[in-house]
Tab-separated table of C-alpha atoms and ligand atoms in Angstrom:
chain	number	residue	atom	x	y	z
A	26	UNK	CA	-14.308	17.564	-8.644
A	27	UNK	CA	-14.826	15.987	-11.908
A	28	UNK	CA	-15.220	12.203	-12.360
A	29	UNK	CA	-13.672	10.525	-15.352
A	30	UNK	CA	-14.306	7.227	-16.548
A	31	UNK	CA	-12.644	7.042	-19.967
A	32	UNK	CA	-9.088	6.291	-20.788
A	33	UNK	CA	-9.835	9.264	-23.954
A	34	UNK	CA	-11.256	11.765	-21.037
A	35	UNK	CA	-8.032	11.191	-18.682
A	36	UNK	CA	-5.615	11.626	-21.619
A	37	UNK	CA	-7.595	14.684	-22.641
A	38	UNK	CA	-7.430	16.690	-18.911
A	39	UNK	CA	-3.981	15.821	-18.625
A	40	UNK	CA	-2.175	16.875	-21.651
A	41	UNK	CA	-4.802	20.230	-20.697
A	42	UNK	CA	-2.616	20.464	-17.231
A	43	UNK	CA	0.649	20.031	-18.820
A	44	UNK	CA	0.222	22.364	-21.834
A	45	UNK	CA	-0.598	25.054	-18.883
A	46	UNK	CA	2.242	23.817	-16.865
A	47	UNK	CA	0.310	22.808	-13.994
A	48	UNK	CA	1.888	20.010	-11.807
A	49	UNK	CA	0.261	16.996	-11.319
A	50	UNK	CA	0.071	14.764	-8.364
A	51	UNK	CA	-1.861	11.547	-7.955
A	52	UNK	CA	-2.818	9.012	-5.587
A	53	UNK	CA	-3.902	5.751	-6.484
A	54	UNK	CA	-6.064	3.872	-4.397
A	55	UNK	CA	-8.706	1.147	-4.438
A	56	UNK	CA	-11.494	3.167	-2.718
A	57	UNK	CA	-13.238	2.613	0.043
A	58	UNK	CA	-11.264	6.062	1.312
A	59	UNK	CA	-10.708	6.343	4.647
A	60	UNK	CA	-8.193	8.694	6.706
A	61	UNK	CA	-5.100	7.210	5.311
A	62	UNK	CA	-6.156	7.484	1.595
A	63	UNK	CA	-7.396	11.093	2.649
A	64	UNK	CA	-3.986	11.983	4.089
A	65	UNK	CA	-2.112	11.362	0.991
A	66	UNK	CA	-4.624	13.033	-1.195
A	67	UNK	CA	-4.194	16.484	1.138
A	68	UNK	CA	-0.338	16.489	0.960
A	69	UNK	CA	-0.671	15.823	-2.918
A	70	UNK	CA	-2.981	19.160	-2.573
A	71	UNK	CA	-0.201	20.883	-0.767
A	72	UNK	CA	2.391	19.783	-3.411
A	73	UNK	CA	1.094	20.570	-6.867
A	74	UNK	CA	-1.625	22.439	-8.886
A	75	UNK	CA	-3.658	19.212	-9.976
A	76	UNK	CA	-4.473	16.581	-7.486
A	77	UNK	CA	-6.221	13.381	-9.671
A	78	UNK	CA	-6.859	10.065	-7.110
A	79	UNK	CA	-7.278	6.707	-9.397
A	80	UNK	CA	-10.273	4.355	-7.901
A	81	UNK	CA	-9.695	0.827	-9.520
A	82	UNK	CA	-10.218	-2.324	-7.715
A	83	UNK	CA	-7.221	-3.591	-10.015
A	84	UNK	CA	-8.851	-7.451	-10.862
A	85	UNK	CA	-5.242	-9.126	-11.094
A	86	UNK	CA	-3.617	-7.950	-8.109
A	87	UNK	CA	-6.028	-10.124	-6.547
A	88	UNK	CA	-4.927	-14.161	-5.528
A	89	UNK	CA	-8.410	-15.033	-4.749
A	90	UNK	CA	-11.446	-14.529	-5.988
A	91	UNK	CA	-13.932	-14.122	-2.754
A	92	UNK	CA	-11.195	-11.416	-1.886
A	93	UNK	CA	-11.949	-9.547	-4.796
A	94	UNK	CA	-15.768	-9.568	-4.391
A	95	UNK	CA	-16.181	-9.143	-0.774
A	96	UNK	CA	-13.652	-5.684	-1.441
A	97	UNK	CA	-15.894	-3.127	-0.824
A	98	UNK	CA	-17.365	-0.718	-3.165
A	99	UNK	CA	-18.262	2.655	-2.083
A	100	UNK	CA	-17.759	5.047	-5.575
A	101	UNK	CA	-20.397	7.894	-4.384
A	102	UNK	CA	-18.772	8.417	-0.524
A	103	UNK	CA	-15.425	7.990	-1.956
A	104	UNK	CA	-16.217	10.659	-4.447
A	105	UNK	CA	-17.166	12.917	-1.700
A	106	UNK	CA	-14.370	12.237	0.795
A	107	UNK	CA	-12.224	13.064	-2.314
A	108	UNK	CA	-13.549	16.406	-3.077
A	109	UNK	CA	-13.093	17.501	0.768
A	110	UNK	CA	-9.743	16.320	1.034
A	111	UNK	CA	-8.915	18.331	-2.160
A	112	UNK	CA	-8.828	16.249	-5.090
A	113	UNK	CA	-9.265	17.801	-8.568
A	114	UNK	CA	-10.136	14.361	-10.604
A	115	UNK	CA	-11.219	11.099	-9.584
A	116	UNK	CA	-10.237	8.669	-12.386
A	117	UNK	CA	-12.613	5.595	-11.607
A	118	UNK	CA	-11.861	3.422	-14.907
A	119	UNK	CA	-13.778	-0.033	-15.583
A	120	UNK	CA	-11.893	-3.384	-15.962
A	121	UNK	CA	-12.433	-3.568	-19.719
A	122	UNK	CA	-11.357	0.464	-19.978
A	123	UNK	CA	-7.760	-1.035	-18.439
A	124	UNK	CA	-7.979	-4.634	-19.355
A	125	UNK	CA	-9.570	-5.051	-22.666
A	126	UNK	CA	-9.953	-8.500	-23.540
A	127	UNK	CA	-6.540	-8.730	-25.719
A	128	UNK	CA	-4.606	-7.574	-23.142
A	129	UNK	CA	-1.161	-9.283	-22.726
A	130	UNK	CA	1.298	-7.152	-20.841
A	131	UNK	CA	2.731	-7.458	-17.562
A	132	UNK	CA	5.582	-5.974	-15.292
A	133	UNK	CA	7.353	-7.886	-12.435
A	134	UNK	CA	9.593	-6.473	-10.228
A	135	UNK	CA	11.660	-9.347	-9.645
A	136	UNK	CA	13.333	-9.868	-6.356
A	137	UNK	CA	11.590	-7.872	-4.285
A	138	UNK	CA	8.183	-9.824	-5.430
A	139	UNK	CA	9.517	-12.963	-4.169
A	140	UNK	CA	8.991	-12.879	-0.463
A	141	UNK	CA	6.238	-11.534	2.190
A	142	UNK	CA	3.093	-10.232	0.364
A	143	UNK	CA	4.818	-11.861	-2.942
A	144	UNK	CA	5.208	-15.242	-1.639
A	145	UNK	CA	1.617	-15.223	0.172
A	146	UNK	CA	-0.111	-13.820	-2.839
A	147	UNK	CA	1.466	-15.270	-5.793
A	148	UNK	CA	0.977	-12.285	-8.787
A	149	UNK	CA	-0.327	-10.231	-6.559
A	150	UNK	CA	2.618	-7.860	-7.468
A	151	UNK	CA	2.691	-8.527	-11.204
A	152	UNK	CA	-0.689	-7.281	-10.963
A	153	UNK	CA	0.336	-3.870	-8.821
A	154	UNK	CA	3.468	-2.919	-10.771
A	155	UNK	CA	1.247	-3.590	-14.036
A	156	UNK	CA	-1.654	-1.195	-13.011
A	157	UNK	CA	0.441	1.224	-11.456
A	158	UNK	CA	2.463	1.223	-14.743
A	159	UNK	CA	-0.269	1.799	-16.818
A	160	UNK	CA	-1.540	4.117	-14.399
A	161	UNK	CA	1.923	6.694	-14.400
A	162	UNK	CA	1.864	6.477	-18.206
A	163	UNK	CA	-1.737	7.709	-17.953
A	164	UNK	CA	-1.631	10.511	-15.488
A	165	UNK	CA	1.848	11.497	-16.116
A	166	UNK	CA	2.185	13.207	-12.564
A	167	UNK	CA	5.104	14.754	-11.559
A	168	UNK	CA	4.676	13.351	-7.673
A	169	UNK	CA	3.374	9.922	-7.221
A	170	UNK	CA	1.792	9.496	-3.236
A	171	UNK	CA	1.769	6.203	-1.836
A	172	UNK	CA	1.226	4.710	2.446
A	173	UNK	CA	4.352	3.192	4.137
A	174	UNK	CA	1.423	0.962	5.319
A	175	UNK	CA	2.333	-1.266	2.154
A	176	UNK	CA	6.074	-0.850	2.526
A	177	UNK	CA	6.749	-3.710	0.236
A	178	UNK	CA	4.528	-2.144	-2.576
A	179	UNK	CA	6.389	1.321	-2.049
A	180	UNK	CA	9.356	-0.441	-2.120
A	181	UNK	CA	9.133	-2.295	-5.096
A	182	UNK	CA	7.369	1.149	-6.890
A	183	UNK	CA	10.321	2.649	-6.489
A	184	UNK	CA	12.080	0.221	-8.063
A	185	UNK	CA	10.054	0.001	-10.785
A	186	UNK	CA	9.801	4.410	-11.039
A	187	UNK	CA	14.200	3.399	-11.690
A	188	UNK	CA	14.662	0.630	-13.704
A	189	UNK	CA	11.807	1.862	-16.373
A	190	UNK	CA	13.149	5.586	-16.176
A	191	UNK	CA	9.790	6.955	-15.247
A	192	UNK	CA	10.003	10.518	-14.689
A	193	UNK	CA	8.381	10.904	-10.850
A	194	UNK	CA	8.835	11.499	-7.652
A	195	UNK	CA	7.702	9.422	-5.134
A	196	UNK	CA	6.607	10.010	-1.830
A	197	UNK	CA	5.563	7.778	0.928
A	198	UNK	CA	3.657	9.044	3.827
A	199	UNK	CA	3.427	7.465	7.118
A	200	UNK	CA	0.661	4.960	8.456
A	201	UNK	CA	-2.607	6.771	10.027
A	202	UNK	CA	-4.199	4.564	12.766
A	203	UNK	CA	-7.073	3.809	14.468
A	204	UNK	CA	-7.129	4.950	17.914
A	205	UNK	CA	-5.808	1.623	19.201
A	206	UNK	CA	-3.324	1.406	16.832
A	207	UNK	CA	-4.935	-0.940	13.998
A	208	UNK	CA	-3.596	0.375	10.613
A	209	UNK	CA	-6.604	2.209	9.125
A	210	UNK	CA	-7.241	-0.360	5.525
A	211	UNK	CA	-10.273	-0.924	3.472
A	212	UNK	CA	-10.569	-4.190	4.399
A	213	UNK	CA	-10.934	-3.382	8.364
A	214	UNK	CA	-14.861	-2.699	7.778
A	215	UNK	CA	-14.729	-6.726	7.202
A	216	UNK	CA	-13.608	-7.280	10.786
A	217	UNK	CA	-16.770	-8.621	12.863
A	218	UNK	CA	-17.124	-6.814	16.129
A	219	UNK	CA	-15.477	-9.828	18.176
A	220	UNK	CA	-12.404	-9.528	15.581
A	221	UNK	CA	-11.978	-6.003	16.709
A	222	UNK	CA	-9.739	-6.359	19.994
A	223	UNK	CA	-7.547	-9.307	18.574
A	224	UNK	CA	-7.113	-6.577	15.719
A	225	UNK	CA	-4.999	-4.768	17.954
A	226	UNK	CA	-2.357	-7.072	18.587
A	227	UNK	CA	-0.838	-6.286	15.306
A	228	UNK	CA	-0.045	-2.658	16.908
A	229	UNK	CA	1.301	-4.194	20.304
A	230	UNK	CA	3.629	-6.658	18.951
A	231	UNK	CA	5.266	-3.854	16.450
A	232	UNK	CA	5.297	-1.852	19.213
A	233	UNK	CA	6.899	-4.514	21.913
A	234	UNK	CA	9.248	-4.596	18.840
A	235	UNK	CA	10.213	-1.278	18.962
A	236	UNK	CA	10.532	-1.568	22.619
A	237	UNK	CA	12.626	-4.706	23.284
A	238	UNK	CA	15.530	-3.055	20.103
A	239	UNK	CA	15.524	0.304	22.045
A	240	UNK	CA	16.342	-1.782	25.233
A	241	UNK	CA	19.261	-2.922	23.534
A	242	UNK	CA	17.943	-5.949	21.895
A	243	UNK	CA	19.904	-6.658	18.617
A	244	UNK	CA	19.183	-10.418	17.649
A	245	UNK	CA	16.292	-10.315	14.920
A	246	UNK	CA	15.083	-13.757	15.943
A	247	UNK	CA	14.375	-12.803	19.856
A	248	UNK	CA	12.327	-9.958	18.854
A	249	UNK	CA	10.345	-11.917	15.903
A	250	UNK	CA	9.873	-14.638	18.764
A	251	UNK	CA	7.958	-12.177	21.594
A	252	UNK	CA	6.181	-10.518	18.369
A	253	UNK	CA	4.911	-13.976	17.967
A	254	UNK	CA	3.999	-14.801	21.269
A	255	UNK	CA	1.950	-11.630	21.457
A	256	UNK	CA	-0.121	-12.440	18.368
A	257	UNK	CA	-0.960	-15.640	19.308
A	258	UNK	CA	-2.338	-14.522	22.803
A	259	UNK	CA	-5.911	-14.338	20.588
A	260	UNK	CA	-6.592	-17.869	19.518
A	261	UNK	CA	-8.486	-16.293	16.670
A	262	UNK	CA	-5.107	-14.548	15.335
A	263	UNK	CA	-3.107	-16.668	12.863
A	264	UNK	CA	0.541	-15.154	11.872
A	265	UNK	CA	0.630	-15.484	8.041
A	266	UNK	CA	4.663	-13.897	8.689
A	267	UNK	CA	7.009	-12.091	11.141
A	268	UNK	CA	9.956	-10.629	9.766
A	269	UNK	CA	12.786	-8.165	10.534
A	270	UNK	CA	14.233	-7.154	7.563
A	271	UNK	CA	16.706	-4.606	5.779
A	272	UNK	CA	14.283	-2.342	3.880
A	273	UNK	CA	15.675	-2.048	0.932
A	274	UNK	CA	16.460	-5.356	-0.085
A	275	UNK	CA	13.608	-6.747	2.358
A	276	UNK	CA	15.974	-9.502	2.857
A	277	UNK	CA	15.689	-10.739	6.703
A	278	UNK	CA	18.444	-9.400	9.400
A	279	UNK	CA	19.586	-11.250	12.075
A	280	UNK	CA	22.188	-8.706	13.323
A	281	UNK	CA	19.675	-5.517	14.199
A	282	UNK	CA	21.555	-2.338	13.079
A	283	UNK	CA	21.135	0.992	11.004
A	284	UNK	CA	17.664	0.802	9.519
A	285	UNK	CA	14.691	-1.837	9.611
A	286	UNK	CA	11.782	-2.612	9.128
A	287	UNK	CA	9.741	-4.791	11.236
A	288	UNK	CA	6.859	-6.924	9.290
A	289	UNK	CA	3.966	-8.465	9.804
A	290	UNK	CA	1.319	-10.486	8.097
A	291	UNK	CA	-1.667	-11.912	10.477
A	292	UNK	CA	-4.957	-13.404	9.687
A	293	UNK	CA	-7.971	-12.560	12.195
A	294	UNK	CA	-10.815	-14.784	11.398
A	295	UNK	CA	-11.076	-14.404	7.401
A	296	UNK	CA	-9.372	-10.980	7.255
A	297	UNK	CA	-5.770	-10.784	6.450
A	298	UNK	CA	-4.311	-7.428	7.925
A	299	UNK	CA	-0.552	-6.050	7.519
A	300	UNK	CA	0.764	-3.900	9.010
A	301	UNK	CA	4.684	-2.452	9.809
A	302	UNK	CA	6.972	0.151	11.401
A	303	UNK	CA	10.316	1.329	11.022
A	304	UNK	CA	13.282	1.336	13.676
A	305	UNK	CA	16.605	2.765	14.087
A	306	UNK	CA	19.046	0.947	15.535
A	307	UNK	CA	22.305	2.575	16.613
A	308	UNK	CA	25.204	0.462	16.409
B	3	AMP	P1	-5.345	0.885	-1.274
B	3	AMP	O1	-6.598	1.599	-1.633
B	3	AMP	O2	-5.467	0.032	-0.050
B	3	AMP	O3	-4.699	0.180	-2.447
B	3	AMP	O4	-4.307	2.014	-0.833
B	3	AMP	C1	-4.024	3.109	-1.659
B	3	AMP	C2	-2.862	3.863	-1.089
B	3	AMP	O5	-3.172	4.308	0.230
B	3	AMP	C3	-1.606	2.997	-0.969
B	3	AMP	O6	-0.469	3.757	-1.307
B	3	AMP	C4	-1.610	2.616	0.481
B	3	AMP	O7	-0.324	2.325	0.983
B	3	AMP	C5	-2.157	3.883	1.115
B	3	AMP	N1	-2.715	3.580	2.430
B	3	AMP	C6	-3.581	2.578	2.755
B	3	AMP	N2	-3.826	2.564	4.069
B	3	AMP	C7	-3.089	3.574	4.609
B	3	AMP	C8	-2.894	4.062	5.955
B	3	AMP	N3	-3.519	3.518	6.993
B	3	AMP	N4	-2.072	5.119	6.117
B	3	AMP	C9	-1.426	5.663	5.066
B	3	AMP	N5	-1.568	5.260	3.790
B	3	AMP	C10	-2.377	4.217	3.563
């Protein structure tokens, strides 16, 4: 697998692949790979002839600094979890390579910025569409792989991939969990060992979600409530949101029917995990 750090080097290797015809697919991530990350990166090698995964710990999709620096940093192992899962490229830019210092630009995805992960982490999504922007105009794949794990950030993607006519596919693969459910994230190797069961409760409360709408529970508000309740059996759990909502707009429903999406937001300790499902609900 070959390692490229230079904007020059990436635009090089790529018009290569396309003057040969070879498909590209790419995954972007922020390293620290673990199985979810690895799962994307094997279906992209199942998919198309040229598998390139971007590491960049994008600086402005971050709200706060100690966030930023306590994200952790492991190029070598990520390297070599790349390779195995079949990656052709690792693109592992530096800031200045995508930020030099007259740098000006931004996208925003309007609308669907302005609640949940938008509303908690104010430019945190300026600072996603921007990268992954840059990032398609780059790589140029033909299939773009992203985790349902951050369905707001697929969800506004996709929006972006249509209004700015970018010519890609996009798919989104499902969550891969721990064994007790936790979302597998990069930021779970900052959970302490006593942050570890309240961790969980994430899981159970999407899970009790799923439960109490399959019993016939259509009110959005009664199932937010027990999601609640179950969180906050850990006194070390804080609920940053709770949400039911149509996931397309990602508007809150009331009235449970057709698709949704069930979301939540929950601080353990210092860690802030998220985490979601979707549901049916017949009408
Ligand atoms: P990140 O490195 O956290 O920015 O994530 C890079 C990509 O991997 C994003 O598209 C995420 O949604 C996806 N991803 C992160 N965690 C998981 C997971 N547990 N399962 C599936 N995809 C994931």
């Amino acid at each position: 697998m070959r390692i490229i750090k230079r904007i020059a080097e990436l635009r090089q290797a790529v018009r290569g692949m396309k003057r040969r015809g070879r498909s590209i697919g790419f995954v972007p991530t922020m390293g620290a790979l673990h199985e979810g990350h690895l799962s994307l990166i094997r279906k992209a090698r199942r998919e198309t002839d040229w598998v390139i995964v971007s590491l960049f710990i994008n600086p402005i999709q971050f709200n706060r600094r100690s966030d930023f620096r306590s994200y952790p940093r492991v190029l070598a192992q990520d390297a070599r979890k790349a390779a195995g899962a079949g990656a052709d490229a690792l693109f592992a830019p530096s800031a200045v390579e995508i930020y030099p210092p007259d740098f000006q630009t931004s996208v925003e995805v309007e609308r669907l910025s302005r609640r949940w992960e938008g509303r908690s982490r104010p430019g945190h999504f300026r600072g996603v569409a921007t990268v992954v922007a840059k990032l398609f105009h780059l790589v140029q794949p033909d299939i773009a792989y992203f985790g349902q794990k951050d369905a707001q950030q697929a969800r506004i993607v996709r929006q972006m991939i249509r209004d700015l006519n970018f010519d890609i596919r996009l798919r989104i693969l499902p969550t891969i969990r721990e064994l007790g459910g936790l979302a597998m994230s990069s930021r779970n190797q900052l959970l302490s060992s006593s942050a570890r069961r309240p961790s969980r409760l994430l899981f159970e409360a999407l899970q009790e979600a799923r439960r109490l709408i399959q019993w016939g529970e259509r009110r959005g508000s009664v199932v937010v409530r027990r999601m609640r309740q179950i969180i906050h059996k850990s006194s070390k759990a804080r609920i940053d949101y709770a949400a039911i909502v149509n996931p397309k707009t990602l508007e809150p429903v009331e009235k449970l029917q057709g698709k949704v999406q069930v979301l939540l937001a929950v601080w353990i300790g210092p860690v802030r995990l998220i985490d979601n499902i979707q549901c049916y609900v017949p009408s």
